[in-house]
Tab-separated table of C-alpha atoms and ligand atoms in Angstrom:
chain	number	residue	atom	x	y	z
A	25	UNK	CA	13.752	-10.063	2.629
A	26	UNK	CA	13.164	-11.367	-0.929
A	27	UNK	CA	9.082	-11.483	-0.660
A	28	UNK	CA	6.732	-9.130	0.420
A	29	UNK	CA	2.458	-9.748	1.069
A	30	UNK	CA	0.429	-6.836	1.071
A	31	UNK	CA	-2.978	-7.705	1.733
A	32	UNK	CA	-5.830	-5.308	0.282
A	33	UNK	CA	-5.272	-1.423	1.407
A	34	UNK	CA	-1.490	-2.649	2.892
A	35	UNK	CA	1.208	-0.957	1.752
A	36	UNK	CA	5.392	-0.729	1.775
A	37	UNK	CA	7.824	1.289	0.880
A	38	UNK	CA	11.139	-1.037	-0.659
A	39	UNK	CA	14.615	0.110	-0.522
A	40	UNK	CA	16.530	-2.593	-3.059
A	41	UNK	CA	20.029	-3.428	-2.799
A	42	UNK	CA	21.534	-2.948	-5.806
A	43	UNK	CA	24.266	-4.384	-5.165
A	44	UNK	CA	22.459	-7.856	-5.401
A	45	UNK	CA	20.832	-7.182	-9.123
A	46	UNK	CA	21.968	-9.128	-11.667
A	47	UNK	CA	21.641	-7.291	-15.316
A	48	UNK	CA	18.366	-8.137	-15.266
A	49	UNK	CA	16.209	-8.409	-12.649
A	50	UNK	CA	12.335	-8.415	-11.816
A	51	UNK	CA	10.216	-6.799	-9.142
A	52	UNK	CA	7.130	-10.488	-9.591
A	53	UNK	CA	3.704	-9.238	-8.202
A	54	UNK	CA	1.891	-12.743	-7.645
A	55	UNK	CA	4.186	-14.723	-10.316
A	56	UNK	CA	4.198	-12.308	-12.835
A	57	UNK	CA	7.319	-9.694	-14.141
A	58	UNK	CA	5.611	-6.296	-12.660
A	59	UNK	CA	9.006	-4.004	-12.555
A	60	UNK	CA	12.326	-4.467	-14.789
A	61	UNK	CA	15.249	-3.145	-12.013
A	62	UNK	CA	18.425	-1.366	-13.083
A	63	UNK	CA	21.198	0.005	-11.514
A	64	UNK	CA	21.497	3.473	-11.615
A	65	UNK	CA	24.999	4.938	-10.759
A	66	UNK	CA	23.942	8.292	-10.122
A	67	UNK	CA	22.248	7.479	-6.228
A	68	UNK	CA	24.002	8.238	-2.985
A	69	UNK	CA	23.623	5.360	-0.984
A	70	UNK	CA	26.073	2.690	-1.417
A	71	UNK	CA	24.714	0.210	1.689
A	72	UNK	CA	21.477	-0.485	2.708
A	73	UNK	CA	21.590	1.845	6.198
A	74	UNK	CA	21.061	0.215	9.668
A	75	UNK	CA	18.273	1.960	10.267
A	76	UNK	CA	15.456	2.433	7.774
A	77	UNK	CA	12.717	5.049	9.598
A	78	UNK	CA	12.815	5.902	12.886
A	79	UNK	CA	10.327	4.712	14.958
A	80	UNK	CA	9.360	5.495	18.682
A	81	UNK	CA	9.815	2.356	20.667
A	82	UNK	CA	6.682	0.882	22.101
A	83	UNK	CA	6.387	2.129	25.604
A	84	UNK	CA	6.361	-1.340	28.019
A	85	UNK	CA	3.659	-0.664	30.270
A	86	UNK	CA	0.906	-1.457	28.410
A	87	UNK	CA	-0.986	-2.525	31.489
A	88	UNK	CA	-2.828	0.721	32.474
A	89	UNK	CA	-4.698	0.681	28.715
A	90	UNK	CA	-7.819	-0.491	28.287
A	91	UNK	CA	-8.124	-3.466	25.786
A	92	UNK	CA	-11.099	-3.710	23.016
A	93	UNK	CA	-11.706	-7.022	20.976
A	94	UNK	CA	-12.864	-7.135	17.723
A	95	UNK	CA	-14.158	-10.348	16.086
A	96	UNK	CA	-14.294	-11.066	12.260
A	97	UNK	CA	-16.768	-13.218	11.326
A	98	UNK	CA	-18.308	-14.730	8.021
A	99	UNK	CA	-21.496	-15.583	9.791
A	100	UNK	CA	-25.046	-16.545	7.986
A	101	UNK	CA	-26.269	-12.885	8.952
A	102	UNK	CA	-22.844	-11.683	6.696
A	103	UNK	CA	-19.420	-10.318	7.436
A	104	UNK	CA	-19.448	-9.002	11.127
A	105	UNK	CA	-17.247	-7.425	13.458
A	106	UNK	CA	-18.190	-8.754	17.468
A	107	UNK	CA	-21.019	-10.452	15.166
A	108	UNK	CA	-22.818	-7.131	14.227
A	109	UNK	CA	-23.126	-6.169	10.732
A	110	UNK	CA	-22.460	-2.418	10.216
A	111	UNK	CA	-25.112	-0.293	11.304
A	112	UNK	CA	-24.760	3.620	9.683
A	113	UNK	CA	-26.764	5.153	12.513
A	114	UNK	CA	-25.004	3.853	14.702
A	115	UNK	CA	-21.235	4.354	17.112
A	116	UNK	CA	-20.364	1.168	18.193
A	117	UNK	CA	-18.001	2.942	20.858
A	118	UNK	CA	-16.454	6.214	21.898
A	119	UNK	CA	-12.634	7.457	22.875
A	120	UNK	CA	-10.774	10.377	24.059
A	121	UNK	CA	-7.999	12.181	21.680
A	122	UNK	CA	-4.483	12.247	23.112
A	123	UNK	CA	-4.624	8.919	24.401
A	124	UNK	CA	-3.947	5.147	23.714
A	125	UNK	CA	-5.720	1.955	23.580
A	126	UNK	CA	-4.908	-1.772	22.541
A	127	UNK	CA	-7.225	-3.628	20.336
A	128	UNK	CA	-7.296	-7.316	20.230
A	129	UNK	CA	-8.384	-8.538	17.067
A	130	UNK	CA	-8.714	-12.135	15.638
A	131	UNK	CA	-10.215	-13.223	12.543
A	132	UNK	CA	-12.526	-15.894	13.714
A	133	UNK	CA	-13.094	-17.602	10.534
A	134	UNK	CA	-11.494	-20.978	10.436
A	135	UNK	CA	-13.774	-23.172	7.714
A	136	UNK	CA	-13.692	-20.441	5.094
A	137	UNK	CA	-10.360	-19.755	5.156
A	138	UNK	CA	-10.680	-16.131	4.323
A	139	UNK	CA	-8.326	-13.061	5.179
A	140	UNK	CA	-9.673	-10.308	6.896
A	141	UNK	CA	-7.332	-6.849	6.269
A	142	UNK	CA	-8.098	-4.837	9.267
A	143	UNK	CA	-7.996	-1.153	8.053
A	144	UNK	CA	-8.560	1.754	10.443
A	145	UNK	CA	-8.963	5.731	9.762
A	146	UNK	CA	-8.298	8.604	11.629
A	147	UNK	CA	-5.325	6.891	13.576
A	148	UNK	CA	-2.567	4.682	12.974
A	149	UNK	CA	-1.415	2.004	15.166
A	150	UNK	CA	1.594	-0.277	15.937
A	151	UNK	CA	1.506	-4.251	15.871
A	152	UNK	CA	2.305	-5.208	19.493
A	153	UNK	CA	2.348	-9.332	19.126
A	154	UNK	CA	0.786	-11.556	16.226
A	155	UNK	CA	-0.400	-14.625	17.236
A	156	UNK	CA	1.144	-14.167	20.516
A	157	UNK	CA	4.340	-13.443	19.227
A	158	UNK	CA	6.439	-10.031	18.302
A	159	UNK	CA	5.829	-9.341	15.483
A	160	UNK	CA	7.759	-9.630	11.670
A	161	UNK	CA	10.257	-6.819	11.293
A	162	UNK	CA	7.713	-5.842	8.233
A	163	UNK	CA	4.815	-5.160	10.172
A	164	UNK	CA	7.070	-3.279	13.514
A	165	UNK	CA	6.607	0.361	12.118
A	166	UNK	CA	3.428	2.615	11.821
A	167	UNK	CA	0.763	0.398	10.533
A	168	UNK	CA	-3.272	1.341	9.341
A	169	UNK	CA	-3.912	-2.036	7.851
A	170	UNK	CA	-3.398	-5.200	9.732
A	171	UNK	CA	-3.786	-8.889	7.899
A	172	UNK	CA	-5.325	-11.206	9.440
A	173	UNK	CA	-5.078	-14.926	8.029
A	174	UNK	CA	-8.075	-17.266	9.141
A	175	UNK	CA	-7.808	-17.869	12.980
A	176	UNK	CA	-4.822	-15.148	13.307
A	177	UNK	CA	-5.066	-13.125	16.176
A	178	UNK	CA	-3.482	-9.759	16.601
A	179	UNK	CA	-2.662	-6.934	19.217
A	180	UNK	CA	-1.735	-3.358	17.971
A	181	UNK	CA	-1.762	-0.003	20.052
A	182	UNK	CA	-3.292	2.404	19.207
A	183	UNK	CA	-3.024	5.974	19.391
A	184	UNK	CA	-5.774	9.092	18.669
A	185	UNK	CA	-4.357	12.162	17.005
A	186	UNK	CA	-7.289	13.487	15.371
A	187	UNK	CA	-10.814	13.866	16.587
A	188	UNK	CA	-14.409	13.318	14.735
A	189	UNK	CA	-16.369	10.047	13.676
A	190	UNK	CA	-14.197	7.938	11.859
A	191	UNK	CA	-14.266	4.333	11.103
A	192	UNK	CA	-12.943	0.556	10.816
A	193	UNK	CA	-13.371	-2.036	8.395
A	194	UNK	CA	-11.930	-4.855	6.455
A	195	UNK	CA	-10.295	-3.621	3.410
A	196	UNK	CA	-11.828	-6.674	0.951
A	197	UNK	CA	-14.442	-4.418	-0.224
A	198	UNK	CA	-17.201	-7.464	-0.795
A	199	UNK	CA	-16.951	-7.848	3.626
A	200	UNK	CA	-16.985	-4.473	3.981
A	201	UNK	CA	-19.651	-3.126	1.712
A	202	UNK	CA	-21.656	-6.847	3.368
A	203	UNK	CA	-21.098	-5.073	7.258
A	204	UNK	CA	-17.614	-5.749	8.119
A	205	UNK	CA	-17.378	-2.674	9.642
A	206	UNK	CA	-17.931	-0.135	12.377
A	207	UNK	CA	-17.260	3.541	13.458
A	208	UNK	CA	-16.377	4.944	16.627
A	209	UNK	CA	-16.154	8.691	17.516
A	210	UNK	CA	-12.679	10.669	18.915
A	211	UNK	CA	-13.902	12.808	21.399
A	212	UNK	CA	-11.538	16.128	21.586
B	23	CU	CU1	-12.612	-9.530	5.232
């Protein structure tokens, strides 16, 4: 691929071709020269491999899991999730470490035509289908942050590793810090 988003709290790792660089060429972060690229003679690899990580294939039943939707609203009461602001005293659910869930979320804004990154902590998660469909090769390893354009709708599974109180959120800091959030406890 020649372009890349990475929404707020997203990240990628980039393995370049440098077989395709001209003398000079430019890593552009929204438009504007961010990296100068060189060739350097001195590295291994001479092909871009086949196979960039390995990662476990996404087992098919997904039947037997239990499903949780998440909203993400801009509402007149602020940024919600399932149109409740954050609440501190609060768990808004509770799960079991070891095992696996899908969550179905969709960014319900359609007027304001904002982006809501969907950020988790304390597990990471594979994208399962965006807006119905598999999803980019991009987003098909381990994921913690999930974009979600206005209306988008996305499935990931999940899996809990660790146990404690941990938390979700949107990764724009003004919908988070306004109550797009929640927290959820990993029982051991
Ligand atoms: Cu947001």
């Amino acid at each position: 691929m020649k372009k890349l988003t990475l929404a707020p709290g997203e990240r990628g790792e980039i393995l370049i071709d440098s077989n395709e660089l001209n003398n000079k060429s430019y890593l552009y972060i929204n438009g504007k020269q961010a990296l100068e690229l060189r060739k350097n003679k001195k590295t291994g690899l001479t092909s871009i491999p086949k196979t960039l990580v390995e990662v476990p294939e996404i087992i098919k039943n997904l039947n037997n899991l239990k499903t949780r939707t998440f909203s993400l609203k801009t509402t007149s009461k602020g940024n919600t999730i399932n149109n409740t602001p954050y609440n501190m005293e609060k768990l808004n659910f509770e799960v079991q470490k070891g095992t696996q869930e899908i969550w179905e979320i969709k960014n319900g804004s359609k007027m304001m035509d904002m982006p809501h990154p969907f950020h988790v902590h304390g597990a990471q998660f594979r994208v399962i289908e965006r807006n119905g469909k598999t999803p980019p090769l991009n987003e098909q390893g381990w994921k913690d942050t999930v974009n979600l354009n206005a209306g988008d709708s996305v499935k990931i599974l999940i899996t809990y590793t660790t146990d404690g109180i941990t938390v979700y959120h949107c990764h724009i800091l003004e919908h988070e810090e306004d109550g797009m959030m929640g927290q959820f406890q990993i029982n051991k």
